[in-house]
Amino acid sequence: MKKHQKLLRGIMPTFRHGERSLEHKTCYLYSVFVMHFISSKGLALAAASKTVDCRKLVHSLHNYFLLAGDLGMPIVYQVHRLRDGNSFATRRVDALQKGNVIFTLIASFQKEEVGFEHQEVTMPSVPAPETLLSMEELRERQLFDPLLPRNYRNRVATMKFIPWPVDIRFCEPTNYTAQTKTRSSTRFWFKARGTLSDDPALHRCVVAYISDLIFLSISLNPHRKRGLKATSLSLDHAMWFHRSFRADDWLLYVIESPSASNGRGFCTAQMFDQKGQLVVSLIQEGLIRTVKAQQHPVAKSKL
């Protein structure tokens, strides 16, 4: 448990090591080891949050994934201060590798204020998270489920299982496999493992990280079939934070994919707290393609 807490707290580091401040921008050097566990968006948002008044919290962000990164190279997060007003602040963060921008994020921050409020959307009726199986328990059930193909169960048994620093409980756990055609929607509860600090910026960074874990893959659900090998890659991702929440309390993630075309999957989502309050809205579009079979060269005769 302490290991997971340390990992999630690492999303909001002090940025002392490798930091250098310029007149209008700040650069942060981060190891790829941390990047292996935490999404670029979560780290970029953390970097931006460190450069604004602590009373201002991110209320919206939009990011584009431009180039594939190299896991063997460090990444520099460059924060550009675009605006600092009385109520709002705006930041752009470029993730640099080998001198190229591989990822960019624009985030807007606002001081909390009292104003008009309404909510037309209603949280779906779902089982309480305490009554649902964890990912670890689902895996154990898959190992011995006679309804699943034997080769699938054997593959699950031989795969190294690395627990996520997030507790996820699917509202409708099934015996479907990754090669079973299903609905283009899903609903699950999630929360960070352990107890996080009371820093509200940290909780928004953690949710930004978690939002990437399953989101885009839902657009592949209607197309899954036996033998299908597909790949997905996020192109852009937007989030709007409506109300305060804690990432170490249960949140309901409701995802739908209303469309896929031209090799792109499109997903929309909402997050609710246990009181039914809408706390986050999300949109993501990404590249979804079948993996082309590798053609082996024909051996030439030595005669």
mmCIF file of C-alpha atoms in Angstrom:
data_model
loop_
_atom_site.group_PDB
_atom_site.id
_atom_site.type_symbol
_atom_site.label_atom_id
_atom_site.label_comp_id
_atom_site.label_asym_id
_atom_site.label_seq_id
_atom_site.Cartn_x
_atom_site.Cartn_y
_atom_site.Cartn_z
ATOM 1 C CA MET A 1 0.000 0.000 0.000
ATOM 2 C CA LYS A 2 2.796 2.442 0.849
ATOM 3 C CA LYS A 3 4.366 1.719 -2.544
ATOM 4 C CA HIS A 4 1.167 2.815 -4.326
ATOM 5 C CA GLN A 5 0.832 5.917 -2.158
ATOM 6 C CA LYS A 6 4.407 6.953 -2.950
ATOM 7 C CA LEU A 7 3.816 6.430 -6.677
ATOM 8 C CA LEU A 8 0.697 8.586 -6.784
ATOM 9 C CA ARG A 9 2.218 11.307 -4.628
ATOM 10 C CA GLY A 10 5.044 11.368 -7.167
ATOM 11 C CA ILE A 11 2.676 13.005 -9.640
ATOM 12 C CA MET A 12 3.085 16.251 -7.691
ATOM 13 C CA PRO A 13 6.820 16.382 -6.880
ATOM 14 C CA THR A 14 8.720 19.422 -5.669
ATOM 15 C CA PHE A 15 10.563 19.741 -9.000
ATOM 16 C CA ARG A 16 13.797 20.760 -7.238
ATOM 17 C CA HIS A 17 16.039 18.363 -9.134
ATOM 18 C CA GLY A 18 16.649 19.363 -12.752
ATOM 19 C CA GLU A 19 14.672 22.610 -12.475
ATOM 20 C CA ARG A 20 15.649 25.861 -14.130
ATOM 21 C CA SER A 21 13.444 28.937 -14.245
ATOM 22 C CA LEU A 22 13.373 31.362 -17.177
ATOM 23 C CA GLU A 23 11.506 34.648 -17.554
ATOM 24 C CA HIS A 24 8.418 33.142 -19.165
ATOM 25 C CA LYS A 25 8.924 29.413 -18.960
ATOM 26 C CA THR A 26 10.142 26.659 -16.664
ATOM 27 C CA CYS A 27 11.764 23.375 -17.684
ATOM 28 C CA TYR A 28 11.488 20.115 -15.745
ATOM 29 C CA LEU A 29 13.592 17.047 -16.410
ATOM 30 C CA TYR A 30 11.964 13.742 -15.569
ATOM 31 C CA SER A 31 13.235 10.181 -15.793
ATOM 32 C CA VAL A 32 11.567 7.721 -18.169
ATOM 33 C CA PHE A 33 11.262 5.313 -15.232
ATOM 34 C CA VAL A 34 8.577 7.545 -13.721
ATOM 35 C CA MET A 35 7.003 7.970 -17.160
ATOM 36 C CA HIS A 36 6.561 4.201 -17.356
ATOM 37 C CA PHE A 37 3.943 4.447 -14.589
ATOM 38 C CA ILE A 38 2.451 7.916 -14.962
ATOM 39 C CA SER A 39 0.846 9.328 -18.103
ATOM 40 C CA SER A 40 2.345 12.329 -19.849
ATOM 41 C CA LYS A 41 -0.844 14.234 -19.202
ATOM 42 C CA GLY A 42 -0.675 13.730 -15.443
ATOM 43 C CA LEU A 43 2.952 14.871 -15.291
ATOM 44 C CA ALA A 44 2.380 17.809 -17.636
ATOM 45 C CA LEU A 45 -0.558 18.981 -15.537
ATOM 46 C CA ALA A 46 1.530 18.599 -12.371
ATOM 47 C CA ALA A 47 4.273 20.716 -13.901
ATOM 48 C CA ALA A 48 1.789 23.421 -14.924
ATOM 49 C CA SER A 49 0.101 23.388 -11.505
ATOM 50 C CA LYS A 50 3.420 24.122 -9.808
ATOM 51 C CA THR A 51 3.693 27.444 -11.664
ATOM 52 C CA VAL A 52 0.321 28.973 -10.714
ATOM 53 C CA ASP A 53 -1.141 30.492 -7.546
ATOM 54 C CA CYS A 54 -2.105 27.603 -5.237
ATOM 55 C CA ARG A 55 -5.582 29.116 -4.946
ATOM 56 C CA LYS A 56 -6.138 28.505 -8.656
ATOM 57 C CA LEU A 57 -7.121 24.972 -9.693
ATOM 58 C CA VAL A 58 -7.260 23.494 -13.177
ATOM 59 C CA HIS A 59 -10.798 23.643 -14.573
ATOM 60 C CA SER A 60 -10.069 22.510 -18.141
ATOM 61 C CA LEU A 61 -7.269 21.033 -20.202
ATOM 62 C CA HIS A 62 -6.699 19.903 -23.758
ATOM 63 C CA ASN A 63 -3.707 17.922 -24.929
ATOM 64 C CA TYR A 64 -2.386 16.546 -28.211
ATOM 65 C CA PHE A 65 -0.071 13.566 -28.631
ATOM 66 C CA LEU A 66 2.197 14.479 -31.549
ATOM 67 C CA LEU A 67 5.024 11.948 -31.778
ATOM 68 C CA ALA A 68 5.857 8.575 -30.286
ATOM 69 C CA GLY A 69 8.275 8.861 -27.369
ATOM 70 C CA ASP A 70 11.462 6.915 -26.749
ATOM 71 C CA LEU A 71 11.378 4.984 -23.463
ATOM 72 C CA GLY A 72 15.162 5.060 -23.379
ATOM 73 C CA MET A 73 15.381 8.842 -23.319
ATOM 74 C CA PRO A 74 14.514 11.427 -20.637
ATOM 75 C CA ILE A 75 11.664 13.879 -21.246
ATOM 76 C CA VAL A 76 11.768 17.618 -20.574
ATOM 77 C CA TYR A 77 8.497 19.329 -19.592
ATOM 78 C CA GLN A 78 8.602 22.978 -20.623
ATOM 79 C CA VAL A 79 5.924 25.183 -19.045
ATOM 80 C CA HIS A 80 4.992 28.421 -20.826
ATOM 81 C CA ARG A 81 3.193 31.057 -18.775
ATOM 82 C CA LEU A 82 0.569 32.370 -21.206
ATOM 83 C CA ARG A 83 -1.589 34.390 -18.808
ATOM 84 C CA ASP A 84 -1.871 35.303 -15.122
ATOM 85 C CA GLY A 85 -5.057 37.194 -14.254
ATOM 86 C CA ASN A 86 -6.909 37.871 -11.036
ATOM 87 C CA SER A 87 -9.239 34.885 -11.449
ATOM 88 C CA PHE A 88 -7.704 32.812 -14.246
ATOM 89 C CA ALA A 89 -4.299 31.588 -15.378
ATOM 90 C CA THR A 90 -3.332 29.741 -18.548
ATOM 91 C CA ARG A 91 -0.356 27.469 -19.152
ATOM 92 C CA ARG A 92 1.014 25.542 -22.124
ATOM 93 C CA VAL A 93 3.255 22.549 -21.476
ATOM 94 C CA ASP A 94 5.462 21.004 -24.170
ATOM 95 C CA ALA A 95 6.999 17.583 -23.610
ATOM 96 C CA LEU A 96 10.377 17.562 -25.359
ATOM 97 C CA GLN A 97 12.513 14.620 -26.351
ATOM 98 C CA LYS A 98 15.604 14.830 -28.576
ATOM 99 C CA GLY A 99 14.666 18.463 -29.184
ATOM 100 C CA ASN A 100 11.236 17.558 -30.602
ATOM 101 C CA VAL A 101 7.830 18.300 -29.078
ATOM 102 C CA ILE A 102 6.148 14.901 -28.658
ATOM 103 C CA PHE A 103 3.204 16.085 -26.555
ATOM 104 C CA THR A 104 1.565 19.421 -25.785
ATOM 105 C CA LEU A 105 -1.012 20.457 -23.199
ATOM 106 C CA ILE A 106 -2.940 23.674 -22.616
ATOM 107 C CA ALA A 107 -4.578 24.080 -19.200
ATOM 108 C CA SER A 108 -6.704 26.825 -17.676
ATOM 109 C CA PHE A 109 -6.778 27.479 -13.925
ATOM 110 C CA GLN A 110 -9.360 29.403 -11.902
ATOM 111 C CA LYS A 111 -9.868 30.572 -8.338
ATOM 112 C CA GLU A 112 -12.940 28.949 -6.802
ATOM 113 C CA GLU A 113 -15.941 31.276 -6.656
ATOM 114 C CA VAL A 114 -19.658 31.193 -5.857
ATOM 115 C CA GLY A 115 -21.959 31.401 -8.893
ATOM 116 C CA PHE A 116 -24.882 29.906 -10.793
ATOM 117 C CA GLU A 117 -25.103 26.132 -10.546
ATOM 118 C CA HIS A 118 -27.218 23.365 -12.057
ATOM 119 C CA GLN A 119 -26.817 19.731 -13.134
ATOM 120 C CA GLU A 120 -29.152 18.170 -15.717
ATOM 121 C CA VAL A 121 -27.363 14.823 -16.069
ATOM 122 C CA THR A 122 -28.132 12.038 -13.563
ATOM 123 C CA MET A 123 -25.667 9.438 -12.367
ATOM 124 C CA PRO A 124 -26.607 5.942 -13.645
ATOM 125 C CA SER A 125 -27.958 3.450 -11.142
ATOM 126 C CA VAL A 126 -25.120 0.988 -10.499
ATOM 127 C CA PRO A 127 -24.073 -1.360 -7.677
ATOM 128 C CA ALA A 128 -22.066 0.113 -4.816
ATOM 129 C CA PRO A 129 -18.285 -0.316 -5.318
ATOM 130 C CA GLU A 130 -17.921 -2.308 -2.087
ATOM 131 C CA THR A 131 -20.144 -5.043 -3.588
ATOM 132 C CA LEU A 132 -18.066 -5.443 -6.772
ATOM 133 C CA LEU A 133 -14.959 -7.485 -7.539
ATOM 134 C CA SER A 134 -11.531 -5.869 -7.690
ATOM 135 C CA MET A 135 -9.216 -6.347 -10.695
ATOM 136 C CA GLU A 136 -7.214 -8.889 -8.698
ATOM 137 C CA GLU A 137 -10.368 -10.847 -7.852
ATOM 138 C CA LEU A 138 -11.542 -10.704 -11.479
ATOM 139 C CA ARG A 139 -8.224 -12.145 -12.594
ATOM 140 C CA GLU A 140 -8.507 -14.999 -10.125
ATOM 141 C CA ARG A 141 -12.015 -15.750 -11.394
ATOM 142 C CA GLN A 142 -10.816 -15.753 -15.004
ATOM 143 C CA LEU A 143 -8.176 -18.375 -14.209
ATOM 144 C CA PHE A 144 -10.843 -20.931 -13.272
ATOM 145 C CA ASP A 145 -13.863 -19.811 -15.335
ATOM 146 C CA PRO A 146 -14.916 -22.823 -17.498
ATOM 147 C CA LEU A 147 -16.806 -20.486 -19.858
ATOM 148 C CA LEU A 148 -13.556 -18.899 -20.999
ATOM 149 C CA PRO A 149 -11.365 -20.621 -23.626
ATOM 150 C CA ARG A 150 -8.603 -22.751 -22.124
ATOM 151 C CA ASN A 151 -5.874 -21.031 -24.131
ATOM 152 C CA TYR A 152 -7.096 -17.641 -22.842
ATOM 153 C CA ARG A 153 -7.010 -18.868 -19.236
ATOM 154 C CA ASN A 154 -3.521 -20.279 -19.772
ATOM 155 C CA ARG A 155 -2.352 -16.963 -21.210
ATOM 156 C CA VAL A 156 -3.767 -15.070 -18.223
ATOM 157 C CA ALA A 157 -2.014 -17.471 -15.857
ATOM 158 C CA THR A 158 1.387 -17.007 -17.509
ATOM 159 C CA MET A 159 1.198 -13.210 -17.802
ATOM 160 C CA LYS A 160 3.021 -11.277 -15.102
ATOM 161 C CA PHE A 161 0.416 -9.421 -13.057
ATOM 162 C CA ILE A 162 1.468 -5.942 -11.908
ATOM 163 C CA PRO A 163 -1.183 -4.308 -9.668
ATOM 164 C CA TRP A 164 -2.122 -0.782 -10.646
ATOM 165 C CA PRO A 165 -1.923 2.011 -8.048
ATOM 166 C CA VAL A 166 -5.671 2.374 -8.674
ATOM 167 C CA ASP A 167 -8.522 0.228 -7.349
ATOM 168 C CA ILE A 168 -10.980 -0.406 -10.222
ATOM 169 C CA ARG A 169 -14.363 -2.134 -9.835
ATOM 170 C CA PHE A 170 -16.337 -2.816 -13.042
ATOM 171 C CA CYS A 171 -20.089 -2.422 -12.604
ATOM 172 C CA GLU A 172 -20.838 -5.239 -15.053
ATOM 173 C CA PRO A 173 -18.040 -7.824 -14.763
ATOM 174 C CA THR A 174 -18.416 -10.489 -17.447
ATOM 175 C CA ASN A 175 -16.581 -13.471 -18.880
ATOM 176 C CA TYR A 176 -15.823 -11.597 -22.099
ATOM 177 C CA THR A 177 -12.282 -11.675 -23.479
ATOM 178 C CA ALA A 178 -10.387 -9.057 -25.465
ATOM 179 C CA GLN A 179 -11.590 -10.886 -28.611
ATOM 180 C CA THR A 180 -15.312 -10.767 -27.795
ATOM 181 C CA LYS A 181 -17.566 -8.182 -29.456
ATOM 182 C CA THR A 182 -19.298 -6.057 -26.779
ATOM 183 C CA ARG A 183 -21.101 -2.747 -26.356
ATOM 184 C CA SER A 184 -19.188 0.467 -26.957
ATOM 185 C CA SER A 185 -19.641 1.582 -23.365
ATOM 186 C CA THR A 186 -18.564 0.700 -19.852
ATOM 187 C CA ARG A 187 -18.990 1.869 -16.268
ATOM 188 C CA PHE A 188 -16.646 1.330 -13.361
ATOM 189 C CA TRP A 189 -15.790 2.737 -9.947
ATOM 190 C CA PHE A 190 -12.217 3.734 -9.219
ATOM 191 C CA LYS A 191 -10.089 5.372 -6.554
ATOM 192 C CA ALA A 192 -6.417 5.802 -5.782
ATOM 193 C CA ARG A 193 -5.074 3.220 -3.358
ATOM 194 C CA GLY A 194 -4.161 4.521 0.073
ATOM 195 C CA THR A 195 -4.749 8.044 1.367
ATOM 196 C CA LEU A 196 -3.551 11.094 -0.549
ATOM 197 C CA SER A 197 -2.721 14.500 0.907
ATOM 198 C CA ASP A 198 -5.356 17.254 1.040
ATOM 199 C CA ASP A 199 -3.800 19.170 -1.869
ATOM 200 C CA PRO A 200 -6.715 19.543 -4.363
ATOM 201 C CA ALA A 201 -4.283 19.984 -7.269
ATOM 202 C CA LEU A 202 -2.852 16.532 -6.563
ATOM 203 C CA HIS A 203 -6.300 14.914 -6.749
ATOM 204 C CA ARG A 204 -6.959 16.483 -10.166
ATOM 205 C CA CYS A 205 -3.568 15.313 -11.463
ATOM 206 C CA VAL A 206 -4.257 11.771 -10.242
ATOM 207 C CA VAL A 207 -7.649 11.698 -11.986
ATOM 208 C CA ALA A 208 -6.035 13.046 -15.174
ATOM 209 C CA TYR A 209 -3.622 10.097 -15.001
ATOM 210 C CA ILE A 210 -6.370 7.540 -14.309
ATOM 211 C CA SER A 211 -8.605 8.856 -17.100
ATOM 212 C CA ASP A 212 -6.214 7.478 -19.751
ATOM 213 C CA LEU A 213 -6.095 3.871 -18.534
ATOM 214 C CA ILE A 214 -9.149 2.376 -20.303
ATOM 215 C CA PHE A 215 -10.814 5.305 -22.059
ATOM 216 C CA LEU A 216 -9.910 4.862 -25.751
ATOM 217 C CA SER A 217 -10.040 1.045 -25.771
ATOM 218 C CA ILE A 218 -13.848 1.198 -25.453
ATOM 219 C CA SER A 219 -14.058 2.354 -29.082
ATOM 220 C CA LEU A 220 -12.681 -1.067 -30.118
ATOM 221 C CA ASN A 221 -15.357 -3.070 -28.276
ATOM 222 C CA PRO A 222 -17.869 -3.391 -31.192
ATOM 223 C CA HIS A 223 -15.084 -4.572 -33.510
ATOM 224 C CA ARG A 224 -13.468 -7.272 -31.406
ATOM 225 C CA LYS A 225 -13.417 -10.793 -32.804
ATOM 226 C CA ARG A 226 -11.402 -13.954 -32.658
ATOM 227 C CA GLY A 227 -7.912 -13.453 -34.040
ATOM 228 C CA LEU A 228 -8.183 -9.668 -34.223
ATOM 229 C CA LYS A 229 -4.992 -7.802 -33.393
ATOM 230 C CA ALA A 230 -5.583 -4.084 -33.004
ATOM 231 C CA THR A 231 -3.655 -1.118 -31.724
ATOM 232 C CA SER A 232 -4.886 2.177 -30.307
ATOM 233 C CA LEU A 233 -3.033 5.465 -29.844
ATOM 234 C CA SER A 234 -4.440 8.631 -28.302
ATOM 235 C CA LEU A 235 -4.465 11.689 -30.559
ATOM 236 C CA ASP A 236 -6.110 14.263 -28.318
ATOM 237 C CA HIS A 237 -7.806 14.341 -24.934
ATOM 238 C CA ALA A 238 -9.855 17.046 -23.196
ATOM 239 C CA MET A 239 -11.105 17.312 -19.602
ATOM 240 C CA TRP A 240 -13.369 19.741 -17.727
ATOM 241 C CA PHE A 241 -13.354 19.758 -13.929
ATOM 242 C CA HIS A 242 -16.756 20.916 -12.640
ATOM 243 C CA ARG A 243 -16.632 20.318 -8.884
ATOM 244 C CA SER A 244 -14.156 19.400 -6.169
ATOM 245 C CA PHE A 245 -13.523 15.732 -5.332
ATOM 246 C CA ARG A 246 -11.001 13.394 -3.757
ATOM 247 C CA ALA A 247 -9.224 10.875 -5.969
ATOM 248 C CA ASP A 248 -8.863 8.490 -2.998
ATOM 249 C CA ASP A 249 -12.682 8.316 -2.654
ATOM 250 C CA TRP A 250 -14.804 6.246 -5.022
ATOM 251 C CA LEU A 251 -15.652 7.930 -8.342
ATOM 252 C CA LEU A 252 -17.876 6.451 -11.066
ATOM 253 C CA TYR A 253 -16.426 6.561 -14.596
ATOM 254 C CA VAL A 254 -19.095 6.321 -17.349
ATOM 255 C CA ILE A 255 -17.597 5.894 -20.849
ATOM 256 C CA GLU A 256 -19.317 5.706 -24.255
ATOM 257 C CA SER A 257 -17.993 5.555 -27.802
ATOM 258 C CA PRO A 258 -20.693 7.008 -30.081
ATOM 259 C CA SER A 259 -18.599 6.791 -33.248
ATOM 260 C CA ALA A 260 -15.547 5.356 -34.983
ATOM 261 C CA SER A 261 -14.526 6.254 -38.544
ATOM 262 C CA ASN A 262 -11.503 6.991 -40.737
ATOM 263 C CA GLY A 263 -9.304 4.937 -38.457
ATOM 264 C CA ARG A 264 -10.225 7.037 -35.411
ATOM 265 C CA GLY A 265 -12.220 6.108 -32.335
ATOM 266 C CA PHE A 266 -14.178 8.785 -30.486
ATOM 267 C CA CYS A 267 -15.144 8.510 -26.803
ATOM 268 C CA THR A 268 -17.026 10.691 -24.330
ATOM 269 C CA ALA A 269 -17.183 10.202 -20.567
ATOM 270 C CA GLN A 270 -18.428 11.557 -17.256
ATOM 271 C CA MET A 271 -17.212 11.072 -13.696
ATOM 272 C CA PHE A 272 -19.532 11.203 -10.678
ATOM 273 C CA ASP A 273 -18.861 11.133 -6.948
ATOM 274 C CA GLN A 274 -20.872 8.869 -4.676
ATOM 275 C CA LYS A 275 -23.377 11.662 -4.029
ATOM 276 C CA GLY A 276 -24.234 11.708 -7.735
ATOM 277 C CA GLN A 277 -22.499 15.006 -8.438
ATOM 278 C CA LEU A 278 -20.954 15.390 -11.886
ATOM 279 C CA VAL A 279 -17.300 16.218 -11.160
ATOM 280 C CA VAL A 280 -15.500 15.724 -14.506
ATOM 281 C CA SER A 281 -16.448 15.567 -18.211
ATOM 282 C CA LEU A 282 -14.069 14.087 -20.786
ATOM 283 C CA ILE A 283 -13.586 13.569 -24.536
ATOM 284 C CA GLN A 284 -10.909 11.551 -26.287
ATOM 285 C CA GLU A 285 -10.134 10.693 -29.893
ATOM 286 C CA GLY A 286 -7.493 8.243 -30.935
ATOM 287 C CA LEU A 287 -6.092 6.163 -33.731
ATOM 288 C CA ILE A 288 -7.481 2.592 -33.860
ATOM 289 C CA ARG A 289 -6.088 0.219 -36.458
ATOM 290 C CA THR A 290 -5.636 -3.460 -37.103
ATOM 291 C CA VAL A 291 -2.071 -4.685 -36.753
ATOM 292 C CA LYS A 292 -0.747 -5.740 -40.125
ATOM 293 C CA ALA A 293 0.782 -9.197 -40.252
ATOM 294 C CA GLN A 294 4.521 -9.136 -40.765
ATOM 295 C CA GLN A 295 5.596 -10.590 -44.069
ATOM 296 C CA HIS A 296 8.642 -12.808 -43.768
ATOM 297 C CA PRO A 297 11.078 -12.515 -46.691
ATOM 298 C CA VAL A 298 11.290 -15.538 -48.947
ATOM 299 C CA ALA A 299 14.581 -17.349 -48.470
ATOM 300 C CA LYS A 300 16.778 -17.247 -51.541
ATOM 301 C CA SER A 301 18.237 -20.424 -52.904
ATOM 302 C CA LYS A 302 21.938 -20.862 -52.296
ATOM 303 C CA LEU A 303 22.285 -22.940 -55.415
#
